[in-house]
Short mmCIF file of C-alpha atoms in Angstrom, two decimals:
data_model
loop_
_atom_site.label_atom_id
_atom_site.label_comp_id
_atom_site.label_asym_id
_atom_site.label_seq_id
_atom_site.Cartn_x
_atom_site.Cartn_y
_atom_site.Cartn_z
CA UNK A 2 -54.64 -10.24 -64.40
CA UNK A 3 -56.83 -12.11 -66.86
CA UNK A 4 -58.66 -15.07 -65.20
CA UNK A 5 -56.96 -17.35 -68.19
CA UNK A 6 -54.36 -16.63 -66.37
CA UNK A 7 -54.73 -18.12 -62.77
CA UNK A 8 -55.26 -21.42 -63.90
CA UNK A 9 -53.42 -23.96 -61.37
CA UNK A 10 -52.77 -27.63 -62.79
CA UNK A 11 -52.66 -30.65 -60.39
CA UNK A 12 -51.43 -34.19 -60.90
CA UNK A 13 -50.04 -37.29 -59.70
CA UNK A 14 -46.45 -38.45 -60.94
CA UNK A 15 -44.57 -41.09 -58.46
CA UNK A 16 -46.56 -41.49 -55.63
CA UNK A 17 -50.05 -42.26 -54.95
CA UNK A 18 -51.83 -39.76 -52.23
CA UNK A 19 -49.14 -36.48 -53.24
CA UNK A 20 -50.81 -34.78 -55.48
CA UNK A 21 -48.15 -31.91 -57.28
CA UNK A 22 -49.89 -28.49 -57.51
CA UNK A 23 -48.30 -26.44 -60.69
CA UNK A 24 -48.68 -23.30 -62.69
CA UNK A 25 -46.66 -25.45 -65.44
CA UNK A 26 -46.02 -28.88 -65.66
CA UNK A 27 -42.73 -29.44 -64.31
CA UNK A 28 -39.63 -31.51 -66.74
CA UNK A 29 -38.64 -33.57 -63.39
CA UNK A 30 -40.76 -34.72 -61.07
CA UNK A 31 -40.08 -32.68 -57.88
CA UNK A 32 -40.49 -36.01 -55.71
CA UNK A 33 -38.60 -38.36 -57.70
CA UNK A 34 -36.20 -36.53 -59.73
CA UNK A 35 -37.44 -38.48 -63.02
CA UNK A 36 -38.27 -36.78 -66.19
CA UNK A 37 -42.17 -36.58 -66.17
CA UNK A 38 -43.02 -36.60 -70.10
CA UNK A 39 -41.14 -39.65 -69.93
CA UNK A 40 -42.93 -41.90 -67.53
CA UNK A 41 -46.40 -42.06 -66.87
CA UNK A 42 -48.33 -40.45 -64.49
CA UNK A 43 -50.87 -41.79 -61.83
CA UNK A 44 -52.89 -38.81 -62.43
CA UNK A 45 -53.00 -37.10 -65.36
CA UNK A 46 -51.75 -33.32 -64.86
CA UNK A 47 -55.73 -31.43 -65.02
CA UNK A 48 -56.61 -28.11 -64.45
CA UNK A 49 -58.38 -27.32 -60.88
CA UNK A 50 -61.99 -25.08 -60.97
CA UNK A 51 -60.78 -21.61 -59.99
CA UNK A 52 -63.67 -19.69 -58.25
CA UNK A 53 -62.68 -16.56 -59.67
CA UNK A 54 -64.05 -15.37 -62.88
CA UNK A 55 -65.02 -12.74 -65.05
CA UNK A 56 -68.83 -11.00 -63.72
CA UNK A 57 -69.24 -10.72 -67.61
CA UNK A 58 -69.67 -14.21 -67.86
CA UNK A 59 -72.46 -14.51 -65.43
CA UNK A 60 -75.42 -12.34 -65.51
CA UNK A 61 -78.16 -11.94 -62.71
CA UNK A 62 -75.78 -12.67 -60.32
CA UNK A 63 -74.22 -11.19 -57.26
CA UNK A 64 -70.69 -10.39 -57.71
CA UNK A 65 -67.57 -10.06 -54.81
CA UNK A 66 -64.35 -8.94 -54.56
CA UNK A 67 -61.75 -7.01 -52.08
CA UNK A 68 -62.46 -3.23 -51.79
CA UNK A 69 -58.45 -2.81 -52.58
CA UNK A 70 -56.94 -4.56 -54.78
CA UNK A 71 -57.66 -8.07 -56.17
CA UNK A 72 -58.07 -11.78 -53.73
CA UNK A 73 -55.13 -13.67 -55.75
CA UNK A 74 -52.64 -10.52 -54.60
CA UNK A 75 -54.35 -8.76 -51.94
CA UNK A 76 -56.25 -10.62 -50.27
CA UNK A 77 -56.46 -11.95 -46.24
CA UNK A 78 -59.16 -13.06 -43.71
CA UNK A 79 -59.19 -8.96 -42.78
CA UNK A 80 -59.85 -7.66 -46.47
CA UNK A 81 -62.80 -5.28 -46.85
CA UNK A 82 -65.13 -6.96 -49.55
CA UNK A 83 -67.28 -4.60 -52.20
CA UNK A 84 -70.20 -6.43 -53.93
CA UNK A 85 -72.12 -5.55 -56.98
CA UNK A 86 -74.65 -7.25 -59.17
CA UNK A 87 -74.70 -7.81 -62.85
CA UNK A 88 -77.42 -7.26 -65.44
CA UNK A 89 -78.73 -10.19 -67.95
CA UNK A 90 -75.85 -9.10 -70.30
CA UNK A 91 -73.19 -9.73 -67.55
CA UNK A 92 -72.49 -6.15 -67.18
CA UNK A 93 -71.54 -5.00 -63.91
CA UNK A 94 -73.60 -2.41 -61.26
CA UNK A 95 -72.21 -1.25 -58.07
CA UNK A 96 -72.39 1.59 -55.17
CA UNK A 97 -69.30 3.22 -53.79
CA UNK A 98 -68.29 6.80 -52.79
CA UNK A 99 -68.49 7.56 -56.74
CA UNK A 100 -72.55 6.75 -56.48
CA UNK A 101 -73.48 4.10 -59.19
CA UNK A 102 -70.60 2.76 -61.15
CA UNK A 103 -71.80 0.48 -64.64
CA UNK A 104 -70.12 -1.62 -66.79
CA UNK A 105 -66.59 -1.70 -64.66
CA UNK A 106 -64.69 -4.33 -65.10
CA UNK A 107 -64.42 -7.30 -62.30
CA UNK A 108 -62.18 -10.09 -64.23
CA UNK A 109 -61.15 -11.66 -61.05
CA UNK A 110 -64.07 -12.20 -58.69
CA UNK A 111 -66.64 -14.12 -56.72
CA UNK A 112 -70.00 -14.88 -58.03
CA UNK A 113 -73.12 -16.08 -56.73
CA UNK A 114 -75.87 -17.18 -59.36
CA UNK A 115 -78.72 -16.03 -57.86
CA UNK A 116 -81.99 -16.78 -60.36
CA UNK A 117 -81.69 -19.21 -63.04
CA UNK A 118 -82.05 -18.54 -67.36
CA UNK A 119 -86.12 -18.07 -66.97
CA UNK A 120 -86.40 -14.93 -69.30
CA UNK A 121 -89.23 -13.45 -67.32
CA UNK A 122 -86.83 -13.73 -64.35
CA UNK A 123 -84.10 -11.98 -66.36
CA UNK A 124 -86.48 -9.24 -67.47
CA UNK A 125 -87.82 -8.36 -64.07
CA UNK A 126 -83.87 -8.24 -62.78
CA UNK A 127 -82.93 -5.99 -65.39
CA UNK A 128 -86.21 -3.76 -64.94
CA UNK A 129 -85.75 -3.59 -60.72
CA UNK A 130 -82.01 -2.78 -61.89
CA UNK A 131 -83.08 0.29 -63.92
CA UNK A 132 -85.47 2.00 -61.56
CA UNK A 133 -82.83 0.84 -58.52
CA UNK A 134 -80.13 2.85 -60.31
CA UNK A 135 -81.84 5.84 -61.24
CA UNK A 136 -82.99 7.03 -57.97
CA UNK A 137 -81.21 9.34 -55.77
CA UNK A 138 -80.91 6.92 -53.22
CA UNK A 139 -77.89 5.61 -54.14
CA UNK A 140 -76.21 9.24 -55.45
CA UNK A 141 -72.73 9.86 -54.51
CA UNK A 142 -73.25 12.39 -51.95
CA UNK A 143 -75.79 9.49 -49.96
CA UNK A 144 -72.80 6.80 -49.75
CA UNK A 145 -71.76 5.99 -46.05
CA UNK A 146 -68.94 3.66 -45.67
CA UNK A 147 -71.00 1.58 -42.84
CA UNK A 148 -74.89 2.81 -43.16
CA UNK A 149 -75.21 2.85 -46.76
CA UNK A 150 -72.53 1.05 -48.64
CA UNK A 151 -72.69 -1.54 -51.15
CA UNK A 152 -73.77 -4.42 -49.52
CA UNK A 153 -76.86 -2.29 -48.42
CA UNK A 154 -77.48 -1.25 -52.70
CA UNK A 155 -77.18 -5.22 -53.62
CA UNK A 156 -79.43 -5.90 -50.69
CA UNK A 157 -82.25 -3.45 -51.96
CA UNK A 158 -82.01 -4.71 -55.06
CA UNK A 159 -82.71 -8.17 -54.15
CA UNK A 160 -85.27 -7.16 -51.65
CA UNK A 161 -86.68 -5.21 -54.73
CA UNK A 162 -86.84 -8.37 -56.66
CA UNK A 163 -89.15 -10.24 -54.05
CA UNK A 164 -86.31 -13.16 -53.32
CA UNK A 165 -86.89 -12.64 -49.35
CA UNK A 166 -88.82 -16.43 -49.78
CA UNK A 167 -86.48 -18.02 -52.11
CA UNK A 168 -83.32 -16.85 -50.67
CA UNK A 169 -83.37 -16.17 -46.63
CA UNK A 170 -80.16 -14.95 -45.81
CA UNK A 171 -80.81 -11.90 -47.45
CA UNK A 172 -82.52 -10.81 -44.54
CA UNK A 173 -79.99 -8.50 -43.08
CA UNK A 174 -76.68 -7.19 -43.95
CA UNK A 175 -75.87 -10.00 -40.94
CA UNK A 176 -77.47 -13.05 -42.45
CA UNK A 177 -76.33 -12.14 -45.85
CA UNK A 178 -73.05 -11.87 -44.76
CA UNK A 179 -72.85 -14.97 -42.97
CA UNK A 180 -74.57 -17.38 -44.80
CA UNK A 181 -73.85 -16.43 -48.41
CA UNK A 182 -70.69 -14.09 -49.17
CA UNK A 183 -68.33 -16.07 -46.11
CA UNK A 184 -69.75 -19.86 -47.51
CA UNK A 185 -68.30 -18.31 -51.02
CA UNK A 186 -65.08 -16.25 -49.73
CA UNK A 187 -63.96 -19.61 -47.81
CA UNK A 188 -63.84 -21.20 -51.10
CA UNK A 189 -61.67 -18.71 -52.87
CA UNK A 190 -59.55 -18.43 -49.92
CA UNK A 191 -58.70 -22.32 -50.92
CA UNK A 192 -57.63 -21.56 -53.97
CA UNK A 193 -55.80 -18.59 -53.09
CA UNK A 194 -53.33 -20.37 -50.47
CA UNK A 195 -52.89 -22.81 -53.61
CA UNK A 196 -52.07 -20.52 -55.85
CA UNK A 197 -49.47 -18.20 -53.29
CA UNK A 198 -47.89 -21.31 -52.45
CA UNK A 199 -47.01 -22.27 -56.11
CA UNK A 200 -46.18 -18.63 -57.03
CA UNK A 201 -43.61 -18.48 -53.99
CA UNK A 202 -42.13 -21.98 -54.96
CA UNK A 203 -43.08 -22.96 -58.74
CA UNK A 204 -45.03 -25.86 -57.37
CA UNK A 205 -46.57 -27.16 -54.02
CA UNK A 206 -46.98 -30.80 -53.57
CA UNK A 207 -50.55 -31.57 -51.77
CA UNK A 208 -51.14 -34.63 -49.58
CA UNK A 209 -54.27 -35.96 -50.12
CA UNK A 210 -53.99 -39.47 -47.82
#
């Protein structure tokens, strides 16, 4: 499913403090029954940030999603995550039981930026990327589902890069896990009880008093 796709509108028709959460705008109002294209609403119907994008779209970043299947369909609080990284062109690196997969497509992920648009930045990240891929470390034959996964590839790349100062919680597996891919899980996990909720009933109206 294209991220286009996902988009989930919100607005306010009839009462103030009920927000009404929608894939479509609705003809009636679901809480008043009246035509909404022909009365105005308190809020205008908007569409709400979705936290999951397309990795192409942000390079030198770290990039999340569930290890089967995707987090609008699939996912719960027990999912298995994969992460991966992508390159100053957005493409995509990762470690699984393949060894190094490039270029696959993630269109419905979790990203966190890591460095900003400084092009000596960008050209170290790409460089650490291309000697971190090309070694046998990370060959198909050295994956281990818990001792040498993908969290530990994305790890040693960032440790590679020298971001131990600027970014702590990539300390450990532990810390990383913690502080940085829950904080930005949490968030999508928002969005995805949103979305189910409209899917299962065309709309979901959100209090907001």
């Amino acid at each position: 499913m294209d991220t286009h796709d996902i988009n989930v509108k919100c607005f306010q028709h009839c009462e103030k403090g009920l927000n009404i959460l929608c894939f479509r705008v609705p003809v009636v109002c679901p809480l008043c029954g009246v035509e909404v294209a022909c009365t105005p609403c308190r809020i205008p119907p908007y569409i709400i940030s979705t936290p999951l994008v397309n990795a192409k779209e942000y390079p030198c970043s770290v990039i999340i999603k569930p290890t089967v299947g995707t987090f609008l369909q699939n996912y719960s609080n027990n999912s298995d995550l994969h992460v991966g990284v992508t390159d100053s062109g957005g493409c995509t690196y990762d470690f699984n039981e393949e060894g190094i997969n490039v270029g696959t497509v993630w269109d419905q992920c979790v990203v966190m930026r890591i460095i900003n648009e400084d092009y000596n930045l960008q050209s170290q990240w790409d460089y650490v990327l291309r000697q971190i891929t090309q070694s046998q470390t990370w060959s198909r034959s050295r994956y281990n589902e818990n001792s040498h996964n993908c969290f530990d590839f994305v790890l040693t790349f960032l440790h590679s890069c020298d971001l131990q100062r600027t970014i702590p919680a990539i300390q450990s597996k532990k810390t990383f896990c913690e502080e940085l891919v829950i904080k930005h899980t949490h968030k999508a996990a928002v969005y995805i009880s949103i979305y189910r909720k409209v899917q299962k009933n065309g709309f979901y109206i959100q209090n907001v008093n």
